[in-house]
Amino acid sequence: MNLIRRPRRNRQSAVIRDMVQETHLSVNDFIFPLFVMEGQNIRSEVASMPGIYRYSLDLLLDEIGQCVDLGVRAFDLFPNLPEAKKDKYATESCNPDGLYLQTIRAVKDRFPDVVVMTDVAMDPYSSDGHDGVVENGKILNDPTLEVLGKMAVAQAQAGADIVGPSDMMDGRVGYIRQMLDVHGFQDVAIMSYSAKYASAFYGPFRDALDSAPKFGDKKTYQMNPANSREALIEAELDFAEGADYLMVKPALPYLDIIKLLSDNYELPIAAYNVSGEYAMIKAAAQNGWLDGQRAMAEALMSIKRAGASVILTYFAKEMAELLNDR
């Protein structure tokens, strides 16, 4: 048989396969989400996320040091707070002596060259467990913006390099940009959760922070998983309001949305490889159903291939170890 094209010729050896590989993962692609909690010398494993822990600040700094040695240099911080410190307006989020702002300052003091990303959302601090101010069972958009703006400024004052509005309130990117600029933080970037879907894959994260809604769900502000064109509307608004990055969350069930935003915007596209995606691979690997390392690497490669230039992933440290061994 006289075949002119034989694509297998470019797969016949490891050297050739590496030579023609189109997509490459690097430790520079990753932001590592980390959970901080009150106390000292505490490392508490998240039951639904094997290998992921809530750390007291002292041990969090040790963990970041280990990651830096592996080449991971960007971290997204999330606070686990006791119910006693939560209220209707998330006031603890702006407490300069509170756990979260203290953690940002400590990380930047110890590791001035790492990038600290923060979470701008009410749910870790809210007695209602929602991302917005609640009145009579309804999530109020515009009053929430004031809370988010103050929160972002407080985080910038503590040393945040990137703030990440994860709330999905309308207009929050523009409001936060205005507040940051007015307070002299023109250099603090905004990584907007532009297309954040009302997903079943967030469960382990809510376990980690004890931040599940106290009533109802988040479908009035997070996106319908059935919709793709709506992601362009959200992305266009965030772009116009001054976002520096556009994020898709979750990642694996929404690779088409990552590609959609990558094809339509010149801004860096971020993707959040969320807790449920991590937990699925870990659970299957523990049961011997999958090769965990190969599945991890393949999943992250698919996110990069779809168009993400930044990947928030709980695999960051483990993948960095694997990349360093190659």
Tab-separated table of C-alpha atoms in Angstrom:
chain	number	residue	atom	x	y	z
A	1	MET	CA	0.000	0.000	0.000
A	2	ASN	CA	1.430	3.358	-1.046
A	3	LEU	CA	0.403	5.801	1.675
A	4	ILE	CA	1.809	9.300	1.240
A	5	ARG	CA	0.927	10.384	4.782
A	6	ARG	CA	1.797	8.109	7.700
A	7	PRO	CA	1.317	10.108	10.926
A	8	ARG	CA	2.744	7.212	12.929
A	9	ARG	CA	6.203	8.134	11.615
A	10	ASN	CA	6.134	11.057	14.069
A	11	ARG	CA	5.297	8.720	16.964
A	12	GLN	CA	7.865	5.972	16.455
A	13	SER	CA	10.304	6.924	19.232
A	14	ALA	CA	10.304	8.856	22.476
A	15	VAL	CA	12.732	11.416	21.040
A	16	ILE	CA	10.537	12.097	18.029
A	17	ARG	CA	7.382	12.240	20.133
A	18	ASP	CA	9.021	14.793	22.427
A	19	MET	CA	10.331	16.762	19.450
A	20	VAL	CA	6.882	17.241	17.892
A	21	GLN	CA	4.918	17.655	21.123
A	22	GLU	CA	2.595	20.639	20.751
A	23	THR	CA	1.685	21.416	24.371
A	24	HIS	CA	4.042	21.569	27.328
A	25	LEU	CA	3.377	21.851	31.056
A	26	SER	CA	5.656	23.879	33.296
A	27	VAL	CA	5.681	24.727	36.992
A	28	ASN	CA	5.235	28.313	35.800
A	29	ASP	CA	1.692	27.421	34.691
A	30	PHE	CA	0.465	26.669	38.201
A	31	ILE	CA	-1.160	28.530	41.064
A	32	PHE	CA	-1.448	26.360	44.176
A	33	PRO	CA	-4.608	26.918	46.279
A	34	LEU	CA	-3.872	26.644	50.004
A	35	PHE	CA	-6.134	26.573	53.059
A	36	VAL	CA	-5.169	28.400	56.248
A	37	MET	CA	-6.781	27.966	59.671
A	38	GLU	CA	-6.335	29.373	63.147
A	39	GLY	CA	-3.972	27.831	65.688
A	40	GLN	CA	-0.379	26.637	65.751
A	41	ASN	CA	1.357	23.509	64.527
A	42	ILE	CA	-1.856	22.249	62.878
A	43	ARG	CA	-2.023	20.249	59.671
A	44	SER	CA	-5.540	18.906	59.175
A	45	GLU	CA	-6.217	16.760	56.106
A	46	VAL	CA	-9.353	17.483	54.097
A	47	ALA	CA	-11.092	14.100	54.152
A	48	SER	CA	-12.514	14.469	50.639
A	49	MET	CA	-9.174	15.714	49.200
A	50	PRO	CA	-6.465	13.153	50.013
A	51	GLY	CA	-3.079	14.858	50.370
A	52	ILE	CA	-4.544	18.358	50.793
A	53	TYR	CA	-4.463	20.004	54.212
A	54	ARG	CA	-5.667	22.985	56.178
A	55	TYR	CA	-2.593	24.587	57.737
A	56	SER	CA	-2.041	26.879	60.649
A	57	LEU	CA	0.050	29.855	59.562
A	58	ASP	CA	3.370	28.485	60.846
A	59	LEU	CA	3.025	25.245	58.895
A	60	LEU	CA	1.570	27.035	55.864
A	61	LEU	CA	4.823	28.968	55.582
A	62	ASP	CA	6.765	25.706	55.714
A	63	GLU	CA	4.573	24.249	52.955
A	64	ILE	CA	5.098	27.299	50.760
A	65	GLY	CA	8.846	26.991	51.306
A	66	GLN	CA	8.776	23.407	50.051
A	67	CYS	CA	6.766	24.453	47.006
A	68	VAL	CA	9.131	27.310	46.194
A	69	ASP	CA	12.021	24.844	46.246
A	70	LEU	CA	10.127	22.843	43.594
A	71	GLY	CA	9.608	25.943	41.437
A	72	VAL	CA	5.972	26.704	42.342
A	73	ARG	CA	5.869	30.439	42.966
A	74	ALA	CA	2.192	31.438	42.947
A	75	PHE	CA	-0.359	30.662	45.667
A	76	ASP	CA	-4.063	31.314	46.151
A	77	LEU	CA	-5.031	31.584	49.822
A	78	PHE	CA	-8.365	30.589	51.362
A	79	PRO	CA	-9.331	30.962	55.047
A	80	ASN	CA	-11.071	28.414	57.247
A	81	LEU	CA	-12.788	30.423	59.978
A	82	PRO	CA	-14.865	29.403	62.995
A	83	GLU	CA	-18.575	30.204	62.840
A	84	ALA	CA	-18.163	32.693	65.689
A	85	LYS	CA	-16.218	35.008	63.356
A	86	LYS	CA	-18.798	34.953	60.565
A	87	ASP	CA	-21.590	37.487	60.184
A	88	LYS	CA	-24.081	38.874	57.697
A	89	TYR	CA	-21.653	41.402	56.171
A	90	ALA	CA	-18.389	39.408	56.304
A	91	THR	CA	-16.776	42.059	58.506
A	92	GLU	CA	-13.945	39.732	59.533
A	93	SER	CA	-12.639	39.925	55.953
A	94	CYS	CA	-11.369	43.458	56.620
A	95	ASN	CA	-9.934	42.855	60.101
A	96	PRO	CA	-6.229	43.757	59.790
A	97	ASP	CA	-5.447	41.484	62.731
A	98	GLY	CA	-7.601	38.639	61.424
A	99	LEU	CA	-6.303	35.325	60.148
A	100	TYR	CA	-6.500	36.057	56.419
A	101	LEU	CA	-4.834	39.455	56.215
A	102	GLN	CA	-2.235	38.364	58.748
A	103	THR	CA	-1.482	35.355	56.526
A	104	ILE	CA	-1.017	37.478	53.403
A	105	ARG	CA	1.436	39.746	55.241
A	106	ALA	CA	3.360	36.800	56.671
A	107	VAL	CA	3.702	35.061	53.301
A	108	LYS	CA	4.936	38.219	51.585
A	109	ASP	CA	7.343	38.953	54.450
A	110	ARG	CA	8.857	35.455	54.297
A	111	PHE	CA	8.706	35.048	50.518
A	112	PRO	CA	8.672	38.514	48.934
A	113	ASP	CA	9.136	37.163	45.410
A	114	VAL	CA	6.172	34.764	45.335
A	115	VAL	CA	2.831	35.811	43.890
A	116	VAL	CA	0.008	35.863	46.409
A	117	MET	CA	-3.480	35.624	44.959
A	118	THR	CA	-6.468	36.239	47.190
A	119	ASP	CA	-10.108	35.253	47.189
A	120	VAL	CA	-12.563	38.166	47.065
A	121	ALA	CA	-15.850	36.625	48.168
A	122	MET	CA	-18.089	36.750	51.189
A	123	ASP	CA	-18.786	33.048	51.685
A	124	PRO	CA	-15.789	32.155	53.924
A	125	TYR	CA	-16.807	34.978	56.280
A	126	SER	CA	-20.588	34.948	55.858
A	127	SER	CA	-22.960	33.513	58.435
A	128	ASP	CA	-25.260	32.769	55.486
A	129	GLY	CA	-22.577	30.912	53.501
A	130	HIS	CA	-23.383	32.871	50.358
A	131	ASP	CA	-21.213	35.074	48.155
A	132	GLY	CA	-23.472	38.085	48.640
A	133	VAL	CA	-25.431	40.056	51.197
A	134	VAL	CA	-28.663	38.218	51.989
A	135	GLU	CA	-31.993	39.918	52.686
A	136	ASN	CA	-35.197	37.902	53.023
A	137	GLY	CA	-33.611	34.943	51.285
A	138	LYS	CA	-32.447	36.991	48.283
A	139	ILE	CA	-28.845	37.687	47.293
A	140	LEU	CA	-28.450	41.452	46.841
A	141	ASN	CA	-26.055	42.452	44.080
A	142	ASP	CA	-25.170	46.119	44.573
A	143	PRO	CA	-24.797	46.148	48.389
A	144	THR	CA	-22.426	43.197	47.972
A	145	LEU	CA	-20.130	45.278	45.745
A	146	GLU	CA	-19.351	47.608	48.625
A	147	VAL	CA	-18.301	44.675	50.800
A	148	LEU	CA	-16.162	43.195	48.011
A	149	GLY	CA	-14.496	46.520	47.268
A	150	LYS	CA	-13.454	47.008	50.890
A	151	MET	CA	-12.254	43.410	51.040
A	152	ALA	CA	-10.085	43.807	47.931
A	153	VAL	CA	-8.506	47.004	49.240
A	154	ALA	CA	-7.743	45.360	52.600
A	155	GLN	CA	-6.094	42.442	50.803
A	156	ALA	CA	-4.042	44.791	48.632
A	157	GLN	CA	-2.923	46.691	51.719
A	158	ALA	CA	-1.780	43.397	53.215
A	159	GLY	CA	0.362	42.672	50.139
A	160	ALA	CA	-1.786	40.765	47.646
A	161	ASP	CA	-0.425	40.730	44.098
A	162	ILE	CA	-3.612	39.452	42.437
A	163	VAL	CA	-7.160	39.636	43.765
A	164	GLY	CA	-9.638	37.028	42.582
A	165	PRO	CA	-13.311	38.019	42.691
A	166	SER	CA	-15.063	34.649	42.813
A	167	ASP	CA	-18.555	35.867	43.695
A	168	MET	CA	-20.149	36.347	40.252
A	169	MET	CA	-21.964	39.548	41.226
A	170	ASP	CA	-22.685	41.849	38.281
A	171	GLY	CA	-20.291	44.799	38.015
A	172	ARG	CA	-17.875	43.670	40.680
A	173	VAL	CA	-14.734	43.793	38.523
A	174	GLY	CA	-15.273	47.441	37.618
A	175	TYR	CA	-16.119	48.367	41.206
A	176	ILE	CA	-13.055	46.580	42.604
A	177	ARG	CA	-10.805	48.124	39.933
A	178	GLN	CA	-12.081	51.571	40.850
A	179	MET	CA	-11.587	50.975	44.570
A	180	LEU	CA	-8.065	49.628	44.089
A	181	ASP	CA	-7.073	52.555	41.889
A	182	VAL	CA	-8.534	55.172	44.227
A	183	HIS	CA	-6.496	53.716	47.085
A	184	GLY	CA	-3.260	53.683	45.097
A	185	PHE	CA	-3.149	50.002	44.130
A	186	GLN	CA	-3.004	50.392	40.356
A	187	ASP	CA	-0.449	47.561	40.167
A	188	VAL	CA	-2.641	44.967	41.883
A	189	ALA	CA	-4.117	42.722	39.202
A	190	ILE	CA	-7.616	41.254	38.998
A	191	MET	CA	-8.070	37.618	38.024
A	192	SER	CA	-11.783	37.500	37.478
A	193	TYR	CA	-13.788	34.327	37.878
A	194	SER	CA	-15.524	35.232	34.630
A	195	ALA	CA	-17.290	31.973	33.802
A	196	LYS	CA	-17.941	30.316	37.141
A	197	TYR	CA	-20.550	27.613	36.851
A	198	ALA	CA	-23.003	26.336	39.472
A	199	SER	CA	-21.182	23.040	39.642
A	200	ALA	CA	-21.407	19.796	41.589
A	201	PHE	CA	-17.598	19.668	41.610
A	202	TYR	CA	-17.142	22.203	44.448
A	203	GLY	CA	-18.193	19.888	47.278
A	204	PRO	CA	-14.750	19.040	48.724
A	205	PHE	CA	-13.743	22.725	48.720
A	206	ARG	CA	-16.783	23.608	50.804
A	207	ASP	CA	-15.809	20.811	53.176
A	208	ALA	CA	-12.333	22.325	53.456
A	209	LEU	CA	-13.671	25.754	54.416
A	210	ASP	CA	-16.972	24.794	56.070
A	211	SER	CA	-18.499	27.381	53.746
A	212	ALA	CA	-21.525	25.667	52.232
A	213	PRO	CA	-24.648	27.842	51.864
A	214	LYS	CA	-26.902	27.727	54.911
A	215	PHE	CA	-29.936	27.697	52.624
A	216	GLY	CA	-30.702	27.218	48.943
A	217	ASP	CA	-27.976	27.150	46.318
A	218	LYS	CA	-25.885	29.568	44.235
A	219	LYS	CA	-27.768	29.277	40.954
A	220	THR	CA	-28.964	32.896	40.956
A	221	TYR	CA	-25.394	34.119	40.560
A	222	GLN	CA	-23.244	31.230	39.306
A	223	MET	CA	-23.754	30.174	35.691
A	224	ASN	CA	-25.965	27.409	34.314
A	225	PRO	CA	-23.747	24.478	33.211
A	226	ALA	CA	-25.856	24.222	30.027
A	227	ASN	CA	-24.752	27.640	28.744
A	228	SER	CA	-21.709	28.553	26.668
A	229	ARG	CA	-22.614	31.788	24.843
A	230	GLU	CA	-23.382	33.340	28.213
A	231	ALA	CA	-19.694	32.902	29.073
A	232	LEU	CA	-18.859	35.380	26.310
A	233	ILE	CA	-21.217	37.932	27.866
A	234	GLU	CA	-19.578	37.532	31.270
A	235	ALA	CA	-16.078	37.646	29.798
A	236	GLU	CA	-16.817	40.757	27.738
A	237	LEU	CA	-18.121	42.586	30.800
A	238	ASP	CA	-15.071	41.635	32.872
A	239	PHE	CA	-12.738	42.614	30.041
A	240	ALA	CA	-14.432	46.005	29.689
A	241	GLU	CA	-14.361	46.563	33.447
A	242	GLY	CA	-10.593	46.055	33.669
A	243	ALA	CA	-9.900	42.399	34.444
A	244	ASP	CA	-6.302	41.322	33.831
A	245	TYR	CA	-7.107	37.604	33.562
A	246	LEU	CA	-10.318	35.755	32.687
A	247	MET	CA	-10.975	32.523	34.550
A	248	VAL	CA	-13.130	29.490	33.813
A	249	LYS	CA	-14.243	27.352	36.757
A	250	PRO	CA	-14.400	24.323	36.870
A	251	ALA	CA	-11.885	23.255	34.236
A	252	LEU	CA	-12.284	19.681	33.005
A	253	PRO	CA	-16.054	19.697	32.337
A	254	TYR	CA	-15.654	23.117	30.678
A	255	LEU	CA	-12.705	22.705	28.328
A	256	ASP	CA	-14.918	24.053	25.545
A	257	ILE	CA	-15.428	27.270	27.536
A	258	ILE	CA	-11.673	27.629	28.108
A	259	LYS	CA	-11.145	27.349	24.354
A	260	LEU	CA	-14.034	29.726	23.659
A	261	LEU	CA	-12.515	32.465	25.813
A	262	SER	CA	-8.992	31.741	24.561
A	263	ASP	CA	-10.159	32.118	20.958
A	264	ASN	CA	-11.962	35.401	21.645
A	265	TYR	CA	-9.718	37.312	24.070
A	266	GLU	CA	-6.070	38.276	24.107
A	267	LEU	CA	-5.978	38.345	27.919
A	268	PRO	CA	-4.426	35.392	29.733
A	269	ILE	CA	-7.028	32.701	30.355
A	270	ALA	CA	-6.973	30.964	33.726
A	271	ALA	CA	-8.718	27.711	34.596
A	272	TYR	CA	-9.490	26.356	38.054
A	273	ASN	CA	-8.970	22.593	38.266
A	274	VAL	CA	-11.349	22.369	41.204
A	275	SER	CA	-11.562	20.196	44.302
A	276	GLY	CA	-14.006	17.669	42.859
A	277	GLU	CA	-11.820	17.110	39.807
A	278	TYR	CA	-8.859	16.496	42.118
A	279	ALA	CA	-10.881	14.204	44.389
A	280	MET	CA	-12.127	12.041	41.504
A	281	ILE	CA	-8.632	11.260	40.279
A	282	LYS	CA	-7.318	10.662	43.793
A	283	ALA	CA	-10.200	8.347	44.714
A	284	ALA	CA	-9.843	6.333	41.508
A	285	ALA	CA	-6.083	6.055	42.020
A	286	GLN	CA	-6.501	4.909	45.624
A	287	ASN	CA	-8.860	2.182	44.416
A	288	GLY	CA	-6.389	1.072	41.760
A	289	TRP	CA	-8.735	2.049	38.948
A	290	LEU	CA	-6.407	4.641	37.397
A	291	ASP	CA	-2.707	5.409	37.284
A	292	GLY	CA	-2.963	8.555	39.402
A	293	GLN	CA	0.160	10.283	38.117
A	294	ARG	CA	-0.670	9.689	34.465
A	295	ALA	CA	-4.280	10.792	34.955
A	296	MET	CA	-3.125	13.933	36.773
A	297	ALA	CA	-0.658	14.847	34.036
A	298	GLU	CA	-3.164	14.121	31.259
A	299	ALA	CA	-5.886	16.197	32.925
A	300	LEU	CA	-3.592	19.183	33.405
A	301	MET	CA	-2.274	18.855	29.843
A	302	SER	CA	-5.846	18.923	28.511
A	303	ILE	CA	-6.516	22.183	30.360
A	304	LYS	CA	-3.366	23.743	28.929
A	305	ARG	CA	-4.151	22.394	25.448
A	306	ALA	CA	-7.639	23.921	25.586
A	307	GLY	CA	-6.070	27.365	25.935
A	308	ALA	CA	-5.398	28.068	29.613
A	309	SER	CA	-2.137	29.843	30.318
A	310	VAL	CA	-2.693	29.748	34.100
A	311	ILE	CA	-3.972	26.678	35.980
A	312	LEU	CA	-5.132	26.798	39.568
A	313	THR	CA	-4.752	23.228	40.761
A	314	TYR	CA	-4.389	21.188	43.947
A	315	PHE	CA	-2.009	19.011	41.932
A	316	ALA	CA	0.534	21.862	41.659
A	317	LYS	CA	3.044	20.509	44.163
A	318	GLU	CA	2.702	16.887	43.055
A	319	MET	CA	2.975	17.833	39.375
A	320	ALA	CA	6.013	20.002	40.108
A	321	GLU	CA	7.709	17.013	41.726
A	322	LEU	CA	6.951	14.924	38.656
A	323	LEU	CA	8.218	17.576	36.245
A	324	ASN	CA	11.405	18.009	38.262
A	325	ASP	CA	12.076	14.257	38.086
A	326	ARG	CA	11.940	14.198	34.304
